[in-house]
XYZ file of C-alpha atoms in Angstrom:
566
model
C 179.501 39.730 174.095
C 178.290 40.294 170.547
C 177.727 44.029 170.139
C 176.040 43.784 166.708
C 172.835 42.369 168.198
C 172.320 45.652 170.075
C 172.255 47.870 166.978
C 168.498 47.653 166.499
C 167.640 51.074 168.061
C 170.067 52.787 165.672
C 168.728 50.845 162.703
C 165.120 51.756 163.443
C 166.119 55.416 163.939
C 167.642 55.348 160.442
C 164.699 53.464 158.965
C 162.021 56.074 159.723
C 163.376 58.961 157.573
C 164.687 56.523 154.986
C 161.222 54.968 154.581
C 159.645 58.408 154.125
C 162.250 59.242 151.478
C 161.528 55.957 149.687
C 157.818 56.838 149.524
C 158.194 60.494 148.421
C 161.571 60.807 146.661
C 160.395 63.589 144.327
C 159.708 65.989 147.174
C 162.661 65.175 149.446
C 166.308 65.945 148.763
C 168.600 62.949 149.245
C 171.085 65.052 151.197
C 168.345 66.317 153.485
C 167.230 62.764 154.291
C 170.861 61.707 154.869
C 171.320 64.469 157.448
C 168.138 63.426 159.279
C 169.223 59.757 159.233
C 172.604 60.713 160.681
C 171.008 62.803 163.417
C 168.659 59.927 164.289
C 171.498 57.415 164.458
C 173.653 59.684 166.622
C 170.719 60.446 168.937
C 169.993 56.729 169.385
C 173.666 55.985 170.073
C 173.943 58.799 172.614
C 170.794 57.628 174.393
C 172.133 54.084 174.543
C 175.408 55.340 176.015
C 173.605 57.396 178.676
C 171.282 54.550 179.689
C 174.220 52.124 179.725
C 176.176 54.391 182.061
C 173.249 54.566 184.456
C 172.455 50.842 184.260
C 176.075 49.911 185.021
C 175.587 51.258 188.518
C 173.446 48.191 189.282
C 173.934 45.662 186.497
C 176.703 43.678 184.893
C 177.922 44.848 181.432
C 175.854 42.363 179.407
C 172.599 43.151 181.160
C 173.358 46.885 181.200
C 173.925 46.843 177.441
C 170.614 45.047 176.907
C 168.818 47.551 179.119
C 170.460 50.421 177.206
C 169.322 49.059 173.841
C 165.804 48.332 175.105
C 165.595 51.771 176.713
C 166.715 53.536 173.522
C 164.283 51.452 171.465
C 161.400 52.253 173.810
C 162.311 55.939 173.716
C 162.344 55.821 169.928
C 158.868 54.261 169.929
C 157.644 56.969 172.307
C 159.315 59.615 170.134
C 157.531 58.404 167.005
C 154.182 57.607 168.616
C 153.900 60.673 170.833
C 151.262 62.423 168.749
C 149.264 59.219 168.281
C 149.363 58.563 172.019
C 148.153 62.112 172.568
C 145.205 61.476 170.279
C 144.488 58.230 172.115
C 144.604 60.085 175.436
C 142.077 62.630 174.246
C 139.806 59.832 173.043
C 140.153 58.129 176.411
C 138.936 61.254 178.146
C 135.887 61.311 175.879
C 135.193 57.552 175.832
C 136.647 56.032 179.065
C 134.784 52.710 178.983
C 136.789 51.064 176.141
C 140.021 52.237 177.742
C 139.079 50.714 181.112
C 138.143 47.414 179.476
C 141.382 47.366 177.492
C 143.438 48.243 180.570
C 141.844 45.452 182.610
C 142.491 43.006 179.790
C 146.160 44.045 179.648
C 146.576 43.603 183.401
C 144.954 40.179 183.147
C 147.304 39.090 180.354
C 150.348 40.263 182.327
C 149.139 38.396 185.441
C 148.589 35.214 183.418
C 152.038 35.528 181.838
C 153.634 35.964 185.249
C 151.919 32.877 186.709
C 152.948 30.786 183.719
C 156.562 31.953 183.923
C 156.348 33.461 180.452
C 158.189 36.627 181.454
C 161.052 34.576 182.864
C 161.227 32.633 179.627
C 161.285 35.853 177.609
C 164.048 37.257 179.803
C 166.123 34.141 179.227
C 165.737 34.556 175.482
C 166.621 38.265 175.416
C 169.662 37.748 173.199
C 167.567 35.938 170.606
C 165.010 38.745 170.737
C 167.756 41.356 170.334
C 169.209 39.496 167.365
C 165.744 39.250 165.834
C 165.089 42.977 166.224
C 168.499 43.810 164.769
C 167.895 41.560 161.768
C 164.440 43.096 161.224
C 165.902 46.609 161.483
C 168.696 45.756 159.072
C 166.237 44.289 156.571
C 163.986 47.349 156.765
C 166.914 49.734 156.294
C 168.288 47.660 153.422
C 164.876 47.471 151.755
C 164.276 51.215 152.006
C 167.830 51.994 150.883
C 167.352 49.677 147.907
C 164.128 51.482 146.982
C 165.930 54.832 147.143
C 168.850 53.492 145.097
C 166.534 52.073 142.439
C 164.710 55.408 142.246
C 167.991 57.327 141.920
C 169.189 55.042 139.111
C 165.820 55.246 137.351
C 165.819 59.040 137.764
C 169.234 59.334 136.182
C 168.145 57.168 133.282
C 164.925 59.136 132.809
C 166.883 62.373 132.521
C 169.525 60.863 130.238
C 166.907 59.347 127.915
C 164.582 62.365 127.814
C 164.187 63.822 124.340
C 162.857 67.038 125.874
C 165.873 67.443 128.157
C 168.191 66.996 125.177
C 166.183 69.391 123.026
C 166.230 72.100 125.698
C 170.005 71.729 126.124
C 170.543 73.076 122.610
C 171.551 76.731 122.229
C 168.752 79.255 121.837
C 168.707 80.369 118.188
C 169.396 84.058 117.515
C 168.240 86.332 114.729
C 170.897 88.028 112.655
C 171.228 91.787 112.600
C 168.732 92.626 115.327
C 168.803 95.614 117.672
C 170.633 95.156 120.989
C 167.851 96.372 123.303
C 169.332 94.453 126.245
C 172.056 97.094 126.451
C 171.143 100.303 128.203
C 171.595 103.672 126.585
C 173.913 106.482 127.662
C 170.834 108.420 128.753
C 170.110 105.709 131.343
C 173.519 106.189 132.930
C 175.174 102.926 131.960
C 175.873 101.272 128.639
C 175.772 97.703 129.916
C 173.276 94.887 129.650
C 170.174 95.152 131.766
C 169.792 92.995 134.836
C 167.019 90.408 134.552
C 164.864 89.512 137.557
C 162.421 86.589 137.480
C 160.403 86.436 140.690
C 157.938 83.543 141.023
C 155.207 84.308 143.556
C 153.784 80.901 144.321
C 150.029 80.384 143.955
C 149.396 84.059 143.204
C 146.084 84.083 141.352
C 144.772 86.719 138.967
C 142.794 89.735 140.184
C 139.613 88.156 138.828
C 140.068 84.980 140.885
C 140.954 86.907 144.041
C 137.928 89.181 143.649
C 135.346 86.617 142.538
C 136.288 83.802 144.893
C 137.765 85.507 147.947
C 136.435 89.054 147.859
C 139.972 90.484 147.612
C 140.322 93.673 145.564
C 143.835 93.546 144.134
C 143.355 96.391 141.668
C 145.172 98.991 143.817
C 148.333 96.865 143.712
C 148.110 96.340 139.966
C 147.425 100.056 139.453
C 150.551 100.847 141.498
C 152.583 98.575 139.237
C 151.120 100.173 136.126
C 151.993 103.617 137.490
C 155.602 102.431 137.784
C 155.594 101.328 134.147
C 154.739 97.647 134.493
C 152.773 95.825 131.867
C 149.892 93.950 133.544
C 148.081 91.955 130.824
C 144.354 91.441 131.012
C 144.748 87.655 130.923
C 147.698 85.568 132.138
C 147.320 81.814 132.384
C 149.440 79.063 133.748
C 149.882 76.177 131.344
C 150.025 73.613 134.161
C 148.254 73.159 137.484
C 151.255 72.412 139.706
C 154.511 74.203 140.485
C 156.607 71.198 139.501
C 155.422 71.645 135.891
C 154.790 75.386 135.759
C 158.209 76.610 136.924
C 160.207 74.565 134.373
C 157.804 75.680 131.619
C 158.595 79.289 132.585
C 162.369 78.912 132.915
C 162.741 76.777 129.788
C 160.062 78.710 127.830
C 158.813 75.364 126.557
C 155.896 73.063 127.158
C 156.436 70.113 129.482
C 153.749 68.124 127.644
C 156.327 65.966 125.758
C 157.287 64.384 129.073
C 153.831 62.807 129.176
C 154.891 60.743 126.149
C 158.212 59.788 127.735
C 157.050 58.905 131.248
C 154.396 56.470 132.443
C 151.083 58.130 133.212
C 151.108 56.757 136.767
C 154.702 57.839 137.432
C 155.406 60.272 140.268
C 159.093 60.582 139.397
C 160.019 64.243 139.314
C 163.634 63.847 138.163
C 163.220 65.291 134.624
C 161.277 68.262 135.985
C 163.714 68.869 138.830
C 166.567 68.687 136.346
C 164.922 71.224 134.021
C 164.425 73.618 136.934
C 168.029 73.355 138.105
C 169.592 73.281 134.625
C 167.121 75.651 133.036
C 167.444 77.120 129.567
C 167.043 80.739 130.698
C 170.108 80.539 132.938
C 172.174 78.824 130.249
C 171.167 81.408 127.650
C 171.870 84.436 129.837
C 175.150 83.026 131.161
C 176.150 82.679 127.519
C 175.333 86.391 127.161
C 177.799 87.236 129.944
C 175.362 87.274 132.851
C 176.015 86.168 136.409
C 173.305 83.779 137.659
C 172.105 84.367 141.236
C 169.652 81.813 142.624
C 167.357 82.559 145.570
C 166.167 79.266 147.096
C 162.627 78.724 148.321
C 161.900 78.191 151.995
C 160.890 74.523 151.730
C 160.004 73.373 148.185
C 162.581 70.687 147.312
C 162.851 71.434 143.568
C 163.940 75.037 144.208
C 166.042 74.545 147.335
C 169.392 74.639 145.503
C 171.021 75.025 142.105
C 174.299 73.593 140.833
C 174.195 75.903 137.787
C 174.039 79.168 139.730
C 177.141 81.289 140.139
C 175.768 82.376 143.508
C 173.169 80.638 145.690
C 171.814 83.268 148.034
C 172.038 82.373 151.724
C 169.352 84.329 153.572
C 170.965 83.593 156.938
C 174.372 83.971 158.505
C 175.609 81.317 160.893
C 173.727 78.424 162.472
C 170.184 78.731 163.760
C 168.357 75.754 165.245
C 164.863 76.790 164.147
C 165.942 77.406 160.561
C 167.734 74.067 160.482
C 164.619 72.296 161.757
C 162.184 73.896 159.305
C 164.355 74.143 156.200
C 162.239 71.643 154.242
C 158.761 70.111 154.150
C 160.358 66.819 155.137
C 161.823 68.153 158.376
C 158.718 70.169 159.213
C 156.579 67.038 158.812
C 158.879 64.973 161.022
C 158.589 67.596 163.740
C 154.805 67.639 163.512
C 154.306 63.852 163.789
C 156.918 63.033 166.447
C 157.700 64.011 170.018
C 159.603 67.046 168.739
C 156.219 68.732 168.381
C 156.109 69.009 172.187
C 159.212 71.225 172.128
C 158.198 73.565 169.313
C 157.701 76.392 171.802
C 161.424 76.273 172.666
C 162.513 77.621 169.261
C 160.864 80.066 166.845
C 157.970 78.415 165.015
C 157.816 77.356 161.387
C 155.516 80.324 160.873
C 158.235 82.735 161.999
C 160.946 80.954 159.984
C 158.941 80.971 156.727
C 157.945 84.620 157.193
C 161.547 85.618 157.824
C 162.769 83.656 154.817
C 160.362 85.513 152.506
C 161.325 88.892 153.965
C 165.039 88.169 153.597
C 164.486 86.990 150.024
C 162.794 90.242 149.012
C 165.543 92.241 150.755
C 168.245 90.130 149.140
C 166.840 90.625 145.645
C 166.703 94.379 146.297
C 170.415 94.351 147.098
C 171.392 92.670 143.823
C 171.205 95.870 141.776
C 174.316 97.886 141.049
C 176.798 95.084 140.328
C 179.426 95.716 137.656
C 178.470 92.534 135.817
C 174.928 92.071 134.447
C 172.954 89.742 136.685
C 170.178 87.216 136.156
C 168.218 86.649 139.366
C 165.707 83.872 139.904
C 163.755 83.776 143.166
C 160.956 81.426 144.197
C 158.875 82.984 146.977
C 156.409 80.522 148.536
C 153.812 83.223 149.101
C 150.893 83.835 148.975
C 150.836 80.025 148.898
C 149.831 78.272 152.102
C 150.813 78.121 154.888
C 149.571 81.619 155.643
C 152.310 82.797 157.959
C 152.027 86.604 158.069
C 149.487 89.287 158.766
C 148.858 92.201 156.417
C 151.840 94.105 157.871
C 154.166 91.125 157.284
C 154.565 90.312 160.967
C 154.620 86.550 161.649
C 151.180 85.216 162.562
C 152.562 83.110 165.405
C 149.174 81.736 166.448
C 148.792 79.856 163.155
C 149.914 76.227 162.864
C 151.433 75.572 159.442
C 150.364 71.916 159.547
C 146.669 72.450 160.257
C 145.826 75.094 157.652
C 143.456 74.155 154.888
C 140.927 75.592 152.491
C 137.786 75.387 154.594
C 135.760 77.861 152.497
C 135.424 80.080 155.566
C 135.799 83.850 155.996
C 138.717 83.112 158.330
C 140.779 81.334 155.659
C 139.905 84.039 153.128
C 141.071 86.688 155.604
C 144.400 84.884 156.111
C 144.902 84.731 152.346
C 144.058 88.432 152.064
C 146.647 89.269 154.731
C 149.324 87.257 152.952
C 148.508 88.821 149.570
C 148.732 92.304 151.080
C 152.088 91.468 152.661
C 153.453 90.132 149.369
C 152.201 93.218 147.558
C 153.919 95.550 149.997
C 157.191 93.609 149.902
C 157.093 93.469 146.117
C 156.567 97.216 145.723
C 159.359 97.907 148.200
C 161.684 95.608 146.239
C 160.748 97.197 142.906
C 161.415 100.726 144.208
C 164.821 99.603 145.504
C 165.721 98.013 142.163
C 164.700 101.148 140.276
C 166.775 103.350 142.580
C 169.932 101.246 142.300
C 169.810 99.943 138.728
C 171.601 101.609 135.824
C 170.360 100.904 133.199
C 166.760 100.053 134.051
C 166.237 96.338 134.744
C 163.885 93.777 133.259
C 161.550 92.531 136.008
C 159.237 89.526 135.692
C 156.694 89.069 138.490
C 154.934 85.789 137.839
C 152.412 83.612 139.637
C 153.063 79.976 138.756
C 149.346 79.114 138.979
C 146.172 80.210 140.727
C 144.664 79.144 144.024
C 143.121 75.750 144.772
C 140.236 76.235 147.184
C 137.824 74.474 144.810
C 140.339 71.621 144.466
C 140.602 70.981 148.199
C 140.384 68.168 149.056
C 142.426 67.198 145.976
C 140.737 65.331 143.171
C 141.545 61.671 142.702
C 144.438 60.846 140.407
C 142.090 60.020 137.517
C 139.594 62.874 137.978
C 139.481 65.976 135.798
C 138.544 69.494 136.932
C 135.298 71.293 136.361
C 135.334 74.603 134.511
C 135.117 76.446 137.825
C 138.051 74.531 139.288
C 140.193 75.040 136.183
C 139.418 78.761 136.021
C 140.573 79.200 139.601
C 143.722 77.126 139.180
C 144.960 78.318 135.774
C 144.336 82.068 135.977
C 147.557 83.496 137.410
C 149.027 86.866 138.259
C 151.617 88.391 135.947
C 153.286 91.824 135.755
C 156.318 92.756 133.664
C 158.627 95.774 133.684
C 160.106 95.944 130.211
C 161.978 99.228 129.554
C 162.854 100.736 126.186
C 159.464 99.918 124.678
C 159.443 96.267 125.720
C 155.834 96.383 126.919
C 154.707 95.927 123.322
C 156.296 92.472 123.355
C 153.718 91.103 125.819
C 150.207 90.662 124.375
C 147.050 91.296 126.384
C 146.476 87.557 126.640
C 149.466 85.318 127.291
C 150.599 82.302 129.302
C 153.544 81.415 131.500
C 155.311 79.353 128.833
C 155.528 82.360 126.487
C 156.672 85.094 128.906
C 160.429 84.640 128.461
C 159.964 83.919 124.766
C 158.553 87.431 124.362
C 161.255 88.966 126.576
C 164.241 87.222 125.031
C 162.986 87.813 121.504
C 162.627 91.540 122.128
C 165.796 92.237 124.124
C 168.259 89.584 122.955
C 167.089 88.914 119.379
C 166.322 85.299 120.224
C 164.467 83.486 117.491
C 161.679 82.258 119.764
C 158.229 82.538 118.194
C 155.310 82.090 120.610
C 154.027 78.574 121.230
C 150.331 77.781 121.798
C 148.955 78.930 125.158
C 147.614 75.429 125.746
C 146.664 74.334 129.260
C 147.195 70.814 130.605
C 145.723 69.616 133.871
C 147.465 67.113 136.132
C 147.772 67.090 139.873
C 148.719 64.013 141.861
C 150.263 62.329 138.808
C 152.227 65.034 136.948
C 152.453 63.177 133.629
C 148.791 62.143 133.432
C 147.942 65.333 131.574
C 144.478 66.317 130.361
C 144.233 69.044 127.750
C 141.903 71.993 128.375
C 140.500 74.374 125.774
C 140.520 78.188 125.979
C 137.265 78.088 127.979
C 138.800 75.766 130.605
C 136.806 72.767 129.400
C 138.330 69.314 129.135
C 139.187 68.438 125.545
C 137.991 64.908 124.665
C 140.903 62.593 123.968
C 139.884 61.990 120.372
C 139.970 65.758 119.730
C 143.341 66.118 121.463
C 144.993 63.798 118.935
C 146.561 65.176 115.713
C 143.991 65.728 112.996
C 145.668 63.301 110.609
C 145.483 60.603 113.294
C 149.227 60.010 113.294
C 151.220 60.104 116.529
C 154.475 62.067 116.337
C 157.556 60.533 117.916
C 158.667 61.920 121.302
C 161.796 63.346 119.678
C 159.822 65.331 117.127
C 157.416 66.614 119.771
C 160.279 67.593 122.087
C 162.127 69.417 119.316
C 158.959 71.311 118.430
C 158.441 72.292 122.072
C 162.001 73.620 122.319
C 161.846 75.772 119.182
């Protein structure tokens, strides 16, 4: 008996996650997809073995093996189509007539096939059918794997050829003879370099946006930060509309706009941006200053799930936990929501509980970083108050909320959920700051930064070629920012600044880096990251002819990249 013809259930189990990876490679880690593929293949093989053992009680080995493969394949189809069948069932309850007609037609076809001997003919050709399914499965897996391989090769080439990546790999220039403000004084209890904390609070909008659009008064929180010595500028803007562009602009203190000249406008490849997040200039600079780099991964955003450059990648959990393994990425969470696994979500803690716990453990973990003998640079990406809204105002998991069904519906209910999440983040942030102050000697540098504003006016998302209105841009680009800069560092941050300049101001003041401010220019892109549209200071779209250099000449990508990295 040829065993290879029975591999089709395993091949189709591998194909599903592999096909999703091939379609969205920027937002899915290759290792994550490989684990899911392996689990699918093992599950299919185990199911085949179980069905085979049962079928052998009545059938000969060849027929039992065929039944096992067909049973596993049918189970896989049920597994993948469970939610769709549920939708169909609900429609049937509402509109029974079409279902009755379709059911009668199916019974009629089966009766006709039986009278004609068609089923007997099919049964006699089962080996040919099995071979056909195996070949189809193998082709689909090979095709998807080839797409992934081509993307990985192209990604590597895009990074290697990027003028911006090369420019940002150069050492940060230093001024000669400057004051060493990064070192604490004897009066502060320790003559060592100050710890540096960069905490990105995802989709945390400015007080003006929260008040005007959602009726949330965030002034008490900002006043509490000011009372602790934080600098809270009147105007902080993101330079980009999406996290994938905003975070690397912060960590590399450089504009990502040169990538628009290097990449195709319709490209969705995130490799250069992912690379600049993982191998960011801030970490390289501070490690060169003797700092230890501690990276706090996000709960599910692929670009900030890990870091090869970090000396320590914080693990918020100890040991294995099924729920955390299931919901550790958007990819896995989506697979659960669209397959039969959704029927068993009540067996383990929900995604809501897992995401809420991850945020709480991140804040607690950052608090515990203070007091080390070696100066420490901490970067943490907290996916709050970004959707899904997973906590109430007291930071308890909002277990009744489904992370997959939340959306901006312009309702008081969604505004209330956002308010709860903002209040939770505020409380956790203040608790963390107090802990850092109590344990840090000398006083630390703390950057609390929203990567961009909210997106209610952009939901549903604009088309790839559309540009935002002034109202939409104002909501999306006005971000929260608060900075604790001891030893007079508050003067380094102007009243109006942008994300790209924050670390330029900080490193220039404390480490004598020769990093003059760059323009606070805003660029809008959403579905296509490199299709950037320039906005003026009033959030209006700049016509393309005005966005070009005044002399009409186009600078080479290398020149533009070098200028961005200055």
